[in-house]
Amino acid sequence: MTFPLHRPRRLRVTPALRALVRETTLAPRDFLWPLFFSAAVDEPRPVGTMPGVSQLPVKAAAAHAKEAQKRGLGGVLLFGLPKTKDARGTSGLDPNGPVPQAVAAMKDAVPGLVVVTDVCVDEYTDHGHCGILRKRKVRGTAGDEWEVDNDATLEVLAEMALVHARAGADVVAPSDMMDGRVGRIRQALDGSGFESTSILSYAVKYASSFYGPFREAADCAPKFGDRAGYQMDPANAREALREAQLDEDEGADMLMVKPALSYLDVIRDVRAQSTLPLFAYNVSGEYSMLKAAAAAGMIDYGRAMMEVLTSIRRAGADAIVTYHAIEAAEVLGA
Ligand code: PBG
């Protein structure tokens, strides 16, 4: 007989007791704050699908670095919106583009801030895909089809990572899902004296509907087709372990699972397999759903936000990329 001997409620009697036995903690340093720097705006431009998020001019970089420091955040993750786009994403290699400029300004303002850059060409290509396209003959059909050329894309990614490292990024974070890119980027960094620049690999990235709002924020919706030819099938969990292992073997310093909420089991699985620091990306759709539900009076936003972030840490993530970073830091008293 377990009752009345066992009464789990005993440990829930007071807030102090509950705090004493709490298994999962949250702190501002667990959060990476995603920011969008645009070469095309002079003032912050609100993103309609992401209440509270704006595209920022580079001149706002220093103030955001100070804000991140003041709140004690783990760091920032930078995305770029260039002035011009072409088929190869050439503007992503411009050392004077919005990301390299923002990196430099943030490191000038707050040298100790951890600055991470997203490495992917989709914000810089006119077709919106995460790589260089090539025509492929499709057997059994009349015509050709466009596909992303994996190996050609690796060269552009390596160059972009170098541009970010030269600007002063502490960490480069490839999000493209090309095979072999971690190894290629490592080789490029090491070959240019950046052996201390880390790689945070979006190792396990699913082809998710929850990226919808981001594609407005970063202006990178694919102009045709979808990303299922390179991002993972949401039905697959074993494949996540394979992707994580490959990136670890290629030299990734940290791994990421993305999105977070529909993939908590995957976070748990990767945590069990790897000893590397593990990140999870609480993506745009996950953020905007809470905003929309709160605006409709359906949930308590602050409590729902903290519950979501706690669940991601409980699943096994060390750190979380989240648009809630500042609001959550405020709740935590920072
Ligand atoms: C690609 C990239 C995407 C996100 C981060 N990096 C979009 C995509 O793969 O379509 C999504 C982030 C979010 O939804 O918050 N560079």
CSV table of C-alpha atoms and ligand atoms in Angstrom, one decimal:
chain,number,residue,atom,x,y,z
A,1,MET,CA,0.0,0.0,0.0
A,2,THR,CA,1.5,3.3,-1.0
A,3,PHE,CA,-1.1,5.7,0.4
A,4,PRO,CA,-1.2,7.2,3.0
A,5,LEU,CA,2.5,6.6,3.3
A,6,HIS,CA,3.3,8.4,0.1
A,7,ARG,CA,2.0,11.9,-0.4
A,8,PRO,CA,3.8,13.7,-3.3
A,9,ARG,CA,1.8,16.8,-2.4
A,10,ARG,CA,4.0,17.2,0.7
A,11,LEU,CA,6.7,18.7,-1.5
A,12,ARG,CA,4.3,21.2,-3.1
A,13,VAL,CA,3.1,22.8,0.1
A,14,THR,CA,5.0,26.1,-0.1
A,15,PRO,CA,6.7,28.0,-2.9
A,16,ALA,CA,10.0,27.5,-1.1
A,17,LEU,CA,9.6,23.8,-1.0
A,18,ARG,CA,8.6,23.7,-4.6
A,19,ALA,CA,11.7,25.7,-5.5
A,20,LEU,CA,13.9,23.4,-3.5
A,21,VAL,CA,12.9,20.3,-5.4
A,22,ARG,CA,12.6,22.0,-8.9
A,23,GLU,CA,14.4,19.9,-11.5
A,24,THR,CA,14.7,22.3,-14.3
A,25,THR,CA,15.9,25.9,-14.2
A,26,LEU,CA,15.7,28.8,-16.5
A,27,ALA,CA,18.1,31.8,-16.6
A,28,PRO,CA,18.6,34.6,-19.1
A,29,ARG,CA,22.0,33.1,-20.0
A,30,ASP,CA,20.1,30.1,-21.5
A,31,PHE,CA,18.7,32.4,-24.2
A,32,LEU,CA,20.0,33.3,-27.6
A,33,TRP,CA,18.2,36.4,-29.0
A,34,PRO,CA,17.6,36.3,-32.8
A,35,LEU,CA,17.8,39.7,-34.5
A,36,PHE,CA,17.2,40.7,-38.1
A,37,PHE,CA,19.5,43.4,-39.6
A,38,SER,CA,18.4,44.9,-42.8
A,39,ALA,CA,20.4,47.0,-45.3
A,40,ALA,CA,17.1,48.4,-46.6
A,41,VAL,CA,15.6,50.1,-43.6
A,42,ASP,CA,16.6,53.3,-41.7
A,43,GLU,CA,14.2,52.8,-38.8
A,44,PRO,CA,13.0,49.5,-37.1
A,45,ARG,CA,10.3,48.0,-39.3
A,46,PRO,CA,7.8,45.8,-37.4
A,47,VAL,CA,7.3,42.3,-38.8
A,48,GLY,CA,3.5,41.9,-39.1
A,49,THR,CA,3.5,38.2,-38.4
A,50,MET,CA,5.7,38.5,-35.3
A,51,PRO,CA,4.4,41.0,-32.8
A,52,GLY,CA,7.3,42.6,-31.0
A,53,VAL,CA,9.9,41.7,-33.6
A,54,SER,CA,11.3,44.2,-36.1
A,55,GLN,CA,13.7,44.3,-38.9
A,56,LEU,CA,16.5,46.6,-37.7
A,57,PRO,CA,18.9,49.1,-39.3
A,58,VAL,CA,22.6,48.4,-38.6
A,59,LYS,CA,22.8,51.6,-36.6
A,60,ALA,CA,20.5,49.9,-33.9
A,61,ALA,CA,23.1,47.1,-33.4
A,62,ALA,CA,25.1,48.7,-30.5
A,63,ALA,CA,22.0,49.5,-28.5
A,64,HIS,CA,20.7,45.9,-28.9
A,65,ALA,CA,24.1,44.5,-27.8
A,66,LYS,CA,23.9,46.6,-24.7
A,67,GLU,CA,20.3,45.5,-24.1
A,68,ALA,CA,21.4,41.8,-24.4
A,69,GLN,CA,24.2,42.4,-21.9
A,70,LYS,CA,22.0,44.3,-19.5
A,71,ARG,CA,19.5,41.4,-19.5
A,72,GLY,CA,22.3,38.9,-19.0
A,73,LEU,CA,21.4,36.9,-22.2
A,74,GLY,CA,23.6,34.1,-23.4
A,75,GLY,CA,24.1,35.9,-26.7
A,76,VAL,CA,22.5,37.0,-30.0
A,77,LEU,CA,21.9,35.2,-33.3
A,78,LEU,CA,22.1,37.5,-36.3
A,79,PHE,CA,20.2,37.3,-39.6
A,80,GLY,CA,20.7,39.6,-42.6
A,81,LEU,CA,18.4,41.2,-45.2
A,82,PRO,CA,20.5,42.6,-48.0
A,83,LYS,CA,19.8,45.3,-50.5
A,84,THR,CA,20.1,43.0,-53.5
A,85,LYS,CA,19.6,39.3,-54.2
A,86,ASP,CA,20.7,37.1,-57.0
A,87,ALA,CA,20.7,33.4,-57.9
A,88,ARG,CA,23.9,32.6,-56.0
A,89,GLY,CA,23.3,34.8,-52.9
A,90,THR,CA,26.4,36.9,-53.7
A,91,SER,CA,25.3,39.7,-51.3
A,92,GLY,CA,25.7,37.3,-48.4
A,93,LEU,CA,29.5,37.4,-49.0
A,94,ASP,CA,29.7,41.2,-48.9
A,95,PRO,CA,32.0,42.2,-45.9
A,96,ASN,CA,30.0,45.4,-45.7
A,97,GLY,CA,26.6,43.6,-45.7
A,98,PRO,CA,24.2,44.0,-42.7
A,99,VAL,CA,25.4,40.9,-40.8
A,100,PRO,CA,29.2,41.6,-40.8
A,101,GLN,CA,28.5,45.3,-40.0
A,102,ALA,CA,26.1,44.4,-37.2
A,103,VAL,CA,28.6,41.9,-35.8
A,104,ALA,CA,31.4,44.5,-35.8
A,105,ALA,CA,29.2,47.1,-34.2
A,106,MET,CA,28.0,44.7,-31.5
A,107,LYS,CA,31.5,43.5,-30.6
A,108,ASP,CA,32.7,47.2,-30.5
A,109,ALA,CA,29.8,48.1,-28.1
A,110,VAL,CA,30.0,45.0,-25.9
A,111,PRO,CA,33.2,43.0,-26.6
A,112,GLY,CA,32.2,40.2,-24.2
A,113,LEU,CA,28.9,39.5,-25.8
A,114,VAL,CA,28.6,36.1,-27.6
A,115,VAL,CA,27.7,36.9,-31.2
A,116,VAL,CA,26.4,34.1,-33.4
A,117,THR,CA,25.6,34.4,-37.1
A,118,ASP,CA,23.2,32.4,-39.2
A,119,VAL,CA,25.0,31.0,-42.2
A,120,CYS,CA,22.6,30.3,-45.1
A,121,VAL,CA,22.0,31.8,-48.5
A,122,ASP,CA,18.2,31.9,-48.5
A,123,GLU,CA,18.1,35.5,-47.3
A,124,TYR,CA,20.4,36.4,-50.2
A,125,THR,CA,19.1,34.4,-53.1
A,126,ASP,CA,16.4,35.8,-55.4
A,127,HIS,CA,14.7,32.3,-55.5
A,128,GLY,CA,14.7,32.0,-51.7
A,129,HIS,CA,16.2,28.5,-51.5
A,130,CYS,CA,19.0,27.6,-49.2
A,131,GLY,CA,21.6,26.9,-51.9
A,132,ILE,CA,22.7,27.2,-55.5
A,133,LEU,CA,20.2,25.7,-57.9
A,134,ARG,CA,20.9,23.4,-60.9
A,135,LYS,CA,18.6,21.7,-63.4
A,136,ARG,CA,18.1,18.0,-63.0
A,137,LYS,CA,16.6,15.6,-65.5
A,138,VAL,CA,13.7,13.9,-63.8
A,139,ARG,CA,13.4,10.3,-65.1
A,140,GLY,CA,9.9,9.3,-66.2
A,141,THR,CA,8.7,12.9,-66.6
A,142,ALA,CA,8.8,15.3,-69.5
A,143,GLY,CA,10.9,18.0,-68.1
A,144,ASP,CA,13.7,19.2,-65.9
A,145,GLU,CA,13.4,20.2,-62.3
A,146,TRP,CA,15.4,22.6,-60.2
A,147,GLU,CA,17.2,21.2,-57.3
A,148,VAL,CA,19.6,22.6,-54.7
A,149,ASP,CA,23.2,21.6,-55.7
A,150,ASN,CA,24.7,20.4,-52.4
A,151,ASP,CA,28.4,20.5,-53.2
A,152,ALA,CA,28.3,23.8,-55.1
A,153,THR,CA,26.5,25.3,-52.1
A,154,LEU,CA,29.3,24.2,-49.7
A,155,GLU,CA,31.7,26.7,-51.3
A,156,VAL,CA,29.4,29.7,-50.8
A,157,LEU,CA,28.6,28.6,-47.2
A,158,ALA,CA,32.3,28.3,-46.3
A,159,GLU,CA,33.0,31.8,-47.8
A,160,MET,CA,30.0,33.3,-45.8
A,161,ALA,CA,31.3,31.7,-42.6
A,162,LEU,CA,34.7,33.3,-43.2
A,163,VAL,CA,33.1,36.7,-43.9
A,164,HIS,CA,31.3,36.5,-40.5
A,165,ALA,CA,34.4,35.2,-38.7
A,166,ARG,CA,36.5,38.1,-40.1
A,167,ALA,CA,33.8,40.5,-38.8
A,168,GLY,CA,34.3,39.1,-35.4
A,169,ALA,CA,31.6,36.5,-34.9
A,170,ASP,CA,32.3,34.1,-32.0
A,171,VAL,CA,30.2,31.4,-33.5
A,172,VAL,CA,28.9,30.6,-37.0
A,173,ALA,CA,25.6,28.7,-37.2
A,174,PRO,CA,24.9,26.9,-40.6
A,175,SER,CA,21.2,26.4,-41.0
A,176,ASP,CA,21.1,25.2,-44.7
A,177,MET,CA,21.0,21.4,-44.2
A,178,MET,CA,23.5,20.7,-46.9
A,179,ASP,CA,25.5,17.5,-46.4
A,180,GLY,CA,29.1,18.0,-45.4
A,181,ARG,CA,28.9,21.7,-44.7
A,182,VAL,CA,30.2,21.5,-41.1
A,183,GLY,CA,33.4,19.9,-42.2
A,184,ARG,CA,33.8,22.3,-45.2
A,185,ILE,CA,33.2,25.3,-42.9
A,186,ARG,CA,35.6,24.0,-40.3
A,187,GLN,CA,38.3,23.5,-43.0
A,188,ALA,CA,37.7,27.1,-44.3
A,189,LEU,CA,37.9,28.6,-40.8
A,190,ASP,CA,41.0,26.7,-39.9
A,191,GLY,CA,42.7,27.5,-43.2
A,192,SER,CA,42.3,31.2,-42.5
A,193,GLY,CA,43.4,31.3,-38.9
A,194,PHE,CA,40.0,31.1,-37.3
A,195,GLU,CA,40.5,27.8,-35.5
A,196,SER,CA,38.9,29.4,-32.4
A,197,THR,CA,35.7,30.3,-34.1
A,198,SER,CA,33.0,27.8,-33.1
A,199,ILE,CA,30.4,26.1,-35.2
A,200,LEU,CA,26.8,25.7,-33.9
A,201,SER,CA,25.3,23.3,-36.3
A,202,TYR,CA,21.5,23.3,-37.0
A,203,ALA,CA,22.2,19.6,-37.2
A,204,VAL,CA,18.6,18.5,-36.9
A,205,LYS,CA,16.3,20.8,-38.9
A,206,TYR,CA,12.9,19.8,-40.0
A,207,ALA,CA,10.9,21.0,-43.0
A,208,SER,CA,8.4,22.7,-40.8
A,209,SER,CA,5.3,24.9,-41.2
A,210,PHE,CA,6.3,26.7,-38.0
A,211,TYR,CA,8.9,28.8,-40.0
A,212,GLY,CA,6.0,30.7,-41.6
A,213,PRO,CA,6.4,34.0,-39.8
A,214,PHE,CA,10.2,34.0,-40.1
A,215,ARG,CA,9.9,34.0,-43.8
A,216,GLU,CA,8.3,37.4,-43.7
A,217,ALA,CA,10.8,38.6,-41.0
A,218,ALA,CA,13.8,37.5,-43.1
A,219,ASP,CA,12.1,37.9,-46.5
A,220,CYS,CA,13.2,34.4,-47.6
A,221,ALA,CA,10.1,32.4,-48.6
A,222,PRO,CA,11.1,30.1,-51.5
A,223,LYS,CA,9.7,31.4,-54.7
A,224,PHE,CA,8.8,27.9,-55.9
A,225,GLY,CA,8.6,24.5,-54.3
A,226,ASP,CA,9.5,23.8,-50.7
A,227,ARG,CA,12.5,22.8,-48.6
A,228,ALA,CA,11.6,19.1,-48.2
A,229,GLY,CA,14.5,18.2,-50.6
A,230,TYR,CA,17.1,19.3,-48.0
A,231,GLN,CA,15.3,19.8,-44.6
A,232,MET,CA,14.2,16.7,-42.6
A,233,ASP,CA,10.9,14.9,-42.8
A,234,PRO,CA,8.9,15.6,-39.5
A,235,ALA,CA,8.1,11.9,-39.3
A,236,ASN,CA,11.8,10.9,-38.7
A,237,ALA,CA,13.5,10.6,-35.3
A,238,ARG,CA,16.2,8.0,-36.0
A,239,GLU,CA,17.5,10.1,-38.8
A,240,ALA,CA,18.0,12.9,-36.3
A,241,LEU,CA,20.6,10.8,-34.5
A,242,ARG,CA,22.3,10.2,-37.8
A,243,GLU,CA,22.4,13.9,-38.7
A,244,ALA,CA,23.6,14.8,-35.2
A,245,GLN,CA,26.4,12.2,-35.3
A,246,LEU,CA,27.6,13.3,-38.8
A,247,ASP,CA,27.9,16.9,-37.7
A,248,GLU,CA,29.7,15.9,-34.5
A,249,ASP,CA,32.1,13.9,-36.6
A,250,GLU,CA,32.7,16.8,-39.0
A,251,GLY,CA,33.7,19.0,-36.1
A,252,ALA,CA,30.5,20.8,-34.9
A,253,ASP,CA,31.1,22.3,-31.4
A,254,MET,CA,27.4,22.6,-30.6
A,255,LEU,CA,24.3,21.0,-32.0
A,256,MET,CA,20.8,22.4,-32.5
A,257,VAL,CA,17.3,20.8,-33.0
A,258,LYS,CA,14.8,22.9,-34.8
A,259,PRO,CA,11.8,23.5,-34.3
A,260,ALA,CA,11.5,22.8,-30.6
A,261,LEU,CA,8.0,22.2,-29.5
A,262,SER,CA,6.8,19.5,-31.9
A,263,TYR,CA,10.3,17.9,-31.5
A,264,LEU,CA,10.8,17.6,-27.7
A,265,ASP,CA,11.3,13.8,-28.1
A,266,VAL,CA,14.0,14.5,-30.7
A,267,ILE,CA,15.7,16.9,-28.3
A,268,ARG,CA,15.7,14.2,-25.7
A,269,ASP,CA,17.1,11.6,-28.1
A,270,VAL,CA,19.9,13.8,-29.3
A,271,ARG,CA,20.7,14.8,-25.7
A,272,ALA,CA,21.1,11.1,-24.8
A,273,GLN,CA,23.4,10.5,-27.8
A,274,SER,CA,25.8,13.4,-27.7
A,275,THR,CA,28.0,15.1,-25.1
A,276,LEU,CA,28.1,18.4,-27.1
A,277,PRO,CA,26.1,21.4,-25.8
A,278,LEU,CA,22.6,21.2,-27.3
A,279,PHE,CA,20.5,24.1,-28.5
A,280,ALA,CA,16.9,24.1,-29.5
A,281,TYR,CA,15.2,26.7,-31.7
A,282,ASN,CA,11.9,28.0,-30.4
A,283,VAL,CA,10.9,29.1,-33.9
A,284,SER,CA,8.8,32.0,-35.2
A,285,GLY,CA,5.6,30.1,-35.5
A,286,GLU,CA,5.8,28.8,-32.0
A,287,TYR,CA,6.4,32.4,-30.8
A,288,SER,CA,3.6,33.9,-32.9
A,289,MET,CA,1.1,31.3,-31.8
A,290,LEU,CA,1.5,32.4,-28.2
A,291,LYS,CA,1.2,36.1,-29.2
A,292,ALA,CA,-2.0,35.3,-31.2
A,293,ALA,CA,-3.6,33.2,-28.5
A,294,ALA,CA,-2.8,35.9,-25.9
A,295,ALA,CA,-4.2,38.6,-28.1
A,296,ALA,CA,-7.4,36.5,-28.4
A,297,GLY,CA,-7.6,36.3,-24.6
A,298,MET,CA,-7.1,32.5,-24.7
A,299,ILE,CA,-4.0,32.2,-22.5
A,300,ASP,CA,-1.9,34.0,-20.0
A,301,TYR,CA,1.1,35.0,-22.2
A,302,GLY,CA,3.7,35.2,-19.5
A,303,ARG,CA,2.9,31.9,-17.9
A,304,ALA,CA,2.6,30.1,-21.3
A,305,MET,CA,5.9,31.5,-22.4
A,306,MET,CA,7.7,30.3,-19.3
A,307,GLU,CA,6.1,26.9,-19.5
A,308,VAL,CA,7.2,26.5,-23.1
A,309,LEU,CA,10.7,27.5,-22.3
A,310,THR,CA,10.9,25.2,-19.3
A,311,SER,CA,9.6,22.3,-21.4
A,312,ILE,CA,12.4,22.8,-23.9
A,313,ARG,CA,15.0,22.8,-21.2
A,314,ARG,CA,13.4,19.8,-19.4
A,315,ALA,CA,13.6,17.8,-22.7
A,316,GLY,CA,17.3,18.3,-22.6
A,317,ALA,CA,18.3,21.5,-24.3
A,318,ASP,CA,21.1,23.5,-22.6
A,319,ALA,CA,20.1,26.7,-24.4
A,320,ILE,CA,17.2,28.0,-26.4
A,321,VAL,CA,17.1,30.3,-29.4
A,322,THR,CA,14.0,32.3,-28.7
A,323,TYR,CA,12.2,35.6,-29.7
A,324,HIS,CA,10.9,35.6,-26.1
A,325,ALA,CA,14.5,36.2,-24.8
A,326,ILE,CA,13.9,39.7,-23.5
A,327,GLU,CA,10.4,39.1,-22.2
A,328,ALA,CA,11.5,35.9,-20.5
A,329,ALA,CA,14.6,37.6,-19.0
A,330,GLU,CA,12.2,40.3,-17.6
A,331,VAL,CA,10.0,37.6,-16.0
A,332,LEU,CA,13.2,36.2,-14.5
A,333,GLY,CA,13.9,39.5,-12.9
A,334,ALA,CA,16.8,40.6,-15.2
B,1,PBG,C1,17.1,29.5,-42.9
B,1,PBG,C2,16.4,29.6,-41.6
B,1,PBG,C3,15.1,29.6,-41.4
B,1,PBG,C4,14.9,29.8,-40.0
B,1,PBG,C5,16.1,30.0,-39.5
B,1,PBG,N1,17.1,29.9,-40.5
B,1,PBG,C6,13.9,29.4,-42.3
B,1,PBG,C7,13.8,28.2,-43.1
B,1,PBG,O1,14.5,27.3,-43.1
B,1,PBG,O2,12.9,28.2,-43.9
B,1,PBG,C8,13.6,29.7,-39.3
B,1,PBG,C9,13.5,30.4,-37.9
B,1,PBG,C10,12.2,30.7,-37.4
B,1,PBG,O3,11.2,30.2,-37.9
B,1,PBG,O4,12.1,31.3,-36.4
B,1,PBG,N2,18.2,30.4,-43.0
